PDB file of C-alpha atoms in Angstrom:
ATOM      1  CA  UNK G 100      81.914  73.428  91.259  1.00 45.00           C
ATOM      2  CA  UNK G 101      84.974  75.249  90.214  1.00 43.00           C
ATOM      3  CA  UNK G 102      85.358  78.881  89.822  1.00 43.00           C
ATOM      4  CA  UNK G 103      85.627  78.728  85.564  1.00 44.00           C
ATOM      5  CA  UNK G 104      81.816  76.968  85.871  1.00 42.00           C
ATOM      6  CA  UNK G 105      80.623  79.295  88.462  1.00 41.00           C
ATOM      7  CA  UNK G 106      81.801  81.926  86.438  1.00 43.00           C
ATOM      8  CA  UNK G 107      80.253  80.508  83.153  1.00 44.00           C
ATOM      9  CA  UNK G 108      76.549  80.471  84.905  1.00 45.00           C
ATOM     10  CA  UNK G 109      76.464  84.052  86.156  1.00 48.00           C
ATOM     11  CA  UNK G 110      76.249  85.554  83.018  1.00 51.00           C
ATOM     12  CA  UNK G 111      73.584  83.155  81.746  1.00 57.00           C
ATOM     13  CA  UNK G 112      71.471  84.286  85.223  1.00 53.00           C
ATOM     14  CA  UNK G 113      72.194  87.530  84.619  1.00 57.00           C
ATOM     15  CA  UNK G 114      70.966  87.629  80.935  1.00 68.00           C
ATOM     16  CA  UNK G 115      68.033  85.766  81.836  1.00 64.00           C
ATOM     17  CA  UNK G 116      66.670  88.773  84.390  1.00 59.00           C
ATOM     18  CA  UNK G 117      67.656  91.365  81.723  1.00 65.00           C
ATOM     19  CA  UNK G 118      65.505  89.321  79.011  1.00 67.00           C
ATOM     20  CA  UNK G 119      62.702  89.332  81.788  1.00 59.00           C
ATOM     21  CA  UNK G 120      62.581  93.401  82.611  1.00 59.00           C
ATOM     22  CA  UNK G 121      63.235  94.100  78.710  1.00 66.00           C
ATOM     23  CA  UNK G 122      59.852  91.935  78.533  1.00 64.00           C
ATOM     24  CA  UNK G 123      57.757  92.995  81.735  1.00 62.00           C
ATOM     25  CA  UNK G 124      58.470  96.511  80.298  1.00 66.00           C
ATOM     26  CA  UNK G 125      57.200  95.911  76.794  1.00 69.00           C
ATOM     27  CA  UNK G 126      53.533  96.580  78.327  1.00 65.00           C
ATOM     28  CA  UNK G 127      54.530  99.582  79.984  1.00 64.00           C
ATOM     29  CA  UNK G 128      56.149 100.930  76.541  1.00 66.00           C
ATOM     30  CA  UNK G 129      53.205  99.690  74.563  1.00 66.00           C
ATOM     31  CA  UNK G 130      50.566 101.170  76.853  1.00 61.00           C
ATOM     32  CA  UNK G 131      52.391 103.748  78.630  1.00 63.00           C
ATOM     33  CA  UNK G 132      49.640 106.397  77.584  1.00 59.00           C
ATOM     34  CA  UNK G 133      47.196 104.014  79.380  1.00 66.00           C
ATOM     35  CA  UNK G 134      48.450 104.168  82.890  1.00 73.00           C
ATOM     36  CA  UNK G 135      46.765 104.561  86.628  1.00 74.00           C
ATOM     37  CA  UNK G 136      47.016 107.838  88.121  1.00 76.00           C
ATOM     38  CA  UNK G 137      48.923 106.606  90.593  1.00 80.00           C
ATOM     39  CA  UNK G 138      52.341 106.972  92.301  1.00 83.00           C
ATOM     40  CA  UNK G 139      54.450 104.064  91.195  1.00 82.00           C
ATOM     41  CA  UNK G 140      55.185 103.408  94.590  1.00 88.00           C
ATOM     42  CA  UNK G 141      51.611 102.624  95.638  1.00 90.00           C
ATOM     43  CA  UNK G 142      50.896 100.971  92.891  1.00 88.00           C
ATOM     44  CA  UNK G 143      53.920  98.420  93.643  1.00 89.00           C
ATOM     45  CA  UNK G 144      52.632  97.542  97.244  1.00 93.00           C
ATOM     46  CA  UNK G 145      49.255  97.348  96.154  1.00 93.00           C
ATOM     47  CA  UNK G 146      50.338  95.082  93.528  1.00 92.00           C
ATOM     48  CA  UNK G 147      52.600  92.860  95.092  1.00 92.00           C
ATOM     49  CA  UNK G 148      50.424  92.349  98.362  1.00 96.00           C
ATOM     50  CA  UNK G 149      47.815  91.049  95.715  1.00 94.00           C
ATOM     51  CA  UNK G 150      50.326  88.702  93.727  1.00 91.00           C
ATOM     52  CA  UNK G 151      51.317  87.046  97.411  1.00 94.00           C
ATOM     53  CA  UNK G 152      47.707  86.895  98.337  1.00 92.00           C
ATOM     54  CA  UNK G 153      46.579  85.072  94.996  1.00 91.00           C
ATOM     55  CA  UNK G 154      50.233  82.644  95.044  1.00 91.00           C
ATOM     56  CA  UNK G 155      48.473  81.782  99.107  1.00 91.00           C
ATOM     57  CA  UNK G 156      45.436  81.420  97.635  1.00 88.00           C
ATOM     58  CA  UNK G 157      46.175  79.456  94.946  1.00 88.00           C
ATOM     59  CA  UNK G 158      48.184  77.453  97.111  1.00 87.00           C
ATOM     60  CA  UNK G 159      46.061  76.740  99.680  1.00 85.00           C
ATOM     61  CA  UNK G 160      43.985  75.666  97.315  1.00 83.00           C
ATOM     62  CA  UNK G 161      46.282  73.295  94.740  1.00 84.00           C
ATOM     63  CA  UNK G 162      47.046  71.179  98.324  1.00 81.00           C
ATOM     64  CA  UNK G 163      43.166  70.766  98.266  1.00 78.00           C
ATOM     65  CA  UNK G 164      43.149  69.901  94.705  1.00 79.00           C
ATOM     66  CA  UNK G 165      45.990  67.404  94.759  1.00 77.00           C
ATOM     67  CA  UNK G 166      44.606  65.058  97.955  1.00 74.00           C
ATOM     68  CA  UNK G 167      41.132  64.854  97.286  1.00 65.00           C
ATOM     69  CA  UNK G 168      38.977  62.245  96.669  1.00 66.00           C
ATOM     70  CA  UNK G 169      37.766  62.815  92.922  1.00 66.00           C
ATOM     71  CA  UNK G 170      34.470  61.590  93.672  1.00 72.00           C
ATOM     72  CA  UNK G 171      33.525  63.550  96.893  1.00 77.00           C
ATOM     73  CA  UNK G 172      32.394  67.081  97.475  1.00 73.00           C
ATOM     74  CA  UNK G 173      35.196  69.207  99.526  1.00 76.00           C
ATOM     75  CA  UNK G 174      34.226  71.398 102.035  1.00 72.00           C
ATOM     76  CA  UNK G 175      36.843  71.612 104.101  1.00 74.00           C
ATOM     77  CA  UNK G 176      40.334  73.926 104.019  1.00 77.00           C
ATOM     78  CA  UNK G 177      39.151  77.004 101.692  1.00 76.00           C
ATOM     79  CA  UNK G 178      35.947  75.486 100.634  1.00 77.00           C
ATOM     80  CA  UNK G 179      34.183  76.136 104.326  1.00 78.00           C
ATOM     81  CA  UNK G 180      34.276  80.155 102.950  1.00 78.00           C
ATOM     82  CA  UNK G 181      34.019  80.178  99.550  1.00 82.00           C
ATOM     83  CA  UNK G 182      33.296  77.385  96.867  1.00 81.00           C
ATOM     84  CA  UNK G 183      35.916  78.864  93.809  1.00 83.00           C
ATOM     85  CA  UNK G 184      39.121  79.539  96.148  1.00 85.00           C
ATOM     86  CA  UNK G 185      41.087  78.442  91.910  1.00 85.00           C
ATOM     87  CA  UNK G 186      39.337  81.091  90.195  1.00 85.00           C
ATOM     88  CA  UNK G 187      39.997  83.938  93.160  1.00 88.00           C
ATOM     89  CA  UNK G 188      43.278  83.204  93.359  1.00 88.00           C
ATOM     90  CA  UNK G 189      43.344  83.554  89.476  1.00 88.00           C
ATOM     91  CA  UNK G 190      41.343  87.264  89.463  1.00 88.00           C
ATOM     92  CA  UNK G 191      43.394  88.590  92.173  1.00 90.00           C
ATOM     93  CA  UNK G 192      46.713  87.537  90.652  1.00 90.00           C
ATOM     94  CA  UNK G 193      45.296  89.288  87.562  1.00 88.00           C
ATOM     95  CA  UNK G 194      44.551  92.418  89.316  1.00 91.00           C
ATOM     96  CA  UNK G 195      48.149  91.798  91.174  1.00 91.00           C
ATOM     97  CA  UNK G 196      49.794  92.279  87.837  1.00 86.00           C
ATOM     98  CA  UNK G 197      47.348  95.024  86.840  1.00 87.00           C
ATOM     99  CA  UNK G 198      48.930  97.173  89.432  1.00 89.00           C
ATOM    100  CA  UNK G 199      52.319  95.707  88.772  1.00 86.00           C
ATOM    101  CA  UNK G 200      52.035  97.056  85.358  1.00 82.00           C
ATOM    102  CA  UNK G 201      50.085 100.241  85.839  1.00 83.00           C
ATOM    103  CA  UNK G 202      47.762  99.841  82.737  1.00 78.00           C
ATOM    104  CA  UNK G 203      44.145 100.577  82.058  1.00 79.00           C
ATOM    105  CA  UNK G 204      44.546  97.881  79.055  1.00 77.00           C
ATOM    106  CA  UNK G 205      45.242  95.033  81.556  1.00 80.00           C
ATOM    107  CA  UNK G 206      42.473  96.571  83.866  1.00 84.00           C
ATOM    108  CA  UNK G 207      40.128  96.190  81.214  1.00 84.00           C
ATOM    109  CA  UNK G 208      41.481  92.279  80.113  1.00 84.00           C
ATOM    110  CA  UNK G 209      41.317  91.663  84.209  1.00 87.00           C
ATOM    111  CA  UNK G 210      37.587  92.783  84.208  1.00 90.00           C
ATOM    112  CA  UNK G 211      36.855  90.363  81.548  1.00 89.00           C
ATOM    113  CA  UNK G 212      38.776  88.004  82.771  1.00 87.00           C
ATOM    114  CA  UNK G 213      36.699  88.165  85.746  1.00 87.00           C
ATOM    115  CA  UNK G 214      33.607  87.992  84.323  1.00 89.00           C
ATOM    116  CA  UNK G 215      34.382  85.234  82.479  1.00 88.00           C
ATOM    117  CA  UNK G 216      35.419  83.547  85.785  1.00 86.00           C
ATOM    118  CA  UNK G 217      32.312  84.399  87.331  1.00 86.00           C
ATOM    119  CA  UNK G 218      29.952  82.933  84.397  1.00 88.00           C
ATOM    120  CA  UNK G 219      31.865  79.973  84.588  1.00 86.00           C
ATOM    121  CA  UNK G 220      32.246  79.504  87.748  1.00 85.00           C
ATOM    122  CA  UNK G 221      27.870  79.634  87.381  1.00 86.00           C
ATOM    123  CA  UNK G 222      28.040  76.899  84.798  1.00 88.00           C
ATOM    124  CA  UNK G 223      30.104  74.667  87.064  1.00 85.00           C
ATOM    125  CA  UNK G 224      27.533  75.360  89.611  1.00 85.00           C
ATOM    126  CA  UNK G 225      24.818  73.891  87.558  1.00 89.00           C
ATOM    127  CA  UNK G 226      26.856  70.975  86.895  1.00 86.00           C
ATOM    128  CA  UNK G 227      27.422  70.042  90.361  1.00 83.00           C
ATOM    129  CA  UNK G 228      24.102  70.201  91.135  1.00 85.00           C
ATOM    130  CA  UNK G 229      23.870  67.444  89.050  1.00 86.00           C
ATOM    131  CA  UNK G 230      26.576  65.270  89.981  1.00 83.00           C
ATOM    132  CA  UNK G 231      25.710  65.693  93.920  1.00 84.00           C
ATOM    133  CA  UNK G 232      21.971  67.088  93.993  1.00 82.00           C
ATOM    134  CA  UNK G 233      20.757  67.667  97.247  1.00 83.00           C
ATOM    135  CA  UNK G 234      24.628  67.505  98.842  1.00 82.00           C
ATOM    136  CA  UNK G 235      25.762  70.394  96.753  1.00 83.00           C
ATOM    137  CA  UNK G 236      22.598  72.573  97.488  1.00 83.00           C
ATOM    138  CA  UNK G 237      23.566  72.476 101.191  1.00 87.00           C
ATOM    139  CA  UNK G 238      26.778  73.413 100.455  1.00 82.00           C
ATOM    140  CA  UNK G 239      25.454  76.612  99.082  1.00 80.00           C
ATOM    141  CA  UNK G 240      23.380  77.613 101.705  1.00 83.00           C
ATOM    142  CA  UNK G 241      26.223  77.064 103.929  1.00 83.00           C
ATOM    143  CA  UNK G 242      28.947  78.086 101.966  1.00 76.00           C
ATOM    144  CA  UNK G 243      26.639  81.238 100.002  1.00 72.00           C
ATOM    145  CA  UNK G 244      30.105  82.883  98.424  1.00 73.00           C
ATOM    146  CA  UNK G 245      31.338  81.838  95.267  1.00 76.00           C
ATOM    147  CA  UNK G 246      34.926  84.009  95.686  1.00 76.00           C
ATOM    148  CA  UNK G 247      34.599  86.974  98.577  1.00 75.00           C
ATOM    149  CA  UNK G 248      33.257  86.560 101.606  1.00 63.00           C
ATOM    150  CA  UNK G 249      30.748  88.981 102.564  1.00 60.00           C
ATOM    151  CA  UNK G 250      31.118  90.806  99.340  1.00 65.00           C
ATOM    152  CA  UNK G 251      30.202  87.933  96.304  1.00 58.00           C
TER     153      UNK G 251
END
């Protein structure tokens, strides 16, 4: 690469991150009335930590997902401590950008988001009961969390 074309991609880079913090702060413009009481700082750390922890989570768990068997129960890797690593990866990243971002608004979508998880994660249950019966109930009693161990 020459120095005309590595001079031609900077600003393209460059544009792109300005387009993406014009964006990530539309929220904080939007809802800025709506914010956590808490020091910016805090919130960031708190934030982040839970962004890596759901990106580990999740993938932990799409390496699970890609070399399994379709047609057998897993409960190995993540699955020996909880049976819905996909959907706790999914409410902590949302509570990852919730901190990220400050706002009671994407609190409130993160709770429902959860919830929702949670049902659905209950109807999945119930359907895997009747794919593998008596194989899935002793993977409850075994595994008896659905996303936190020792907590739910």
């Amino acid at each position: 690469m020459n120095e005309h074309q590595d001079r031609q991609e900077k600003p393209e880079h460059m544009f792109i991150w300005v387009a993406f913090m014009v964006i990530s702060l539309i929220p904080r413009i939007i809802f800025g009335p709506f914010l956590f009481p808490l020091p910016l700082v805090i919130s960031w750390i708190i934030g982040g930590f839970l962004l890596f922890l759901g990106i580990v989570i999740w993938w932990r768990w799409f390496k699970l997902w890609q070399q399994k068997d379709r047609t057998q129960l897993v409960t190995h890797g993540l699955y020996r401590y909880i049976r819905h690593p996909y959907y706790l990866s999914i409410i902590i990243l949302s509570f990852g950008v919730t901190f990220l971002m400050q706002s009671l608004i994407f609190l409130l979508l993160t709770l429902l988001t959860s919830i929702t998880l949670y049902k659905e994660a209950e109807k999945e249950e119930k359907q895997l009961i009747k794919i593998y019966e008596e194989q899935y109930r002793k993977f409850i009693e075994k595994v008896r969390w659905r996303f936190i161990p020792g907590v739910i």
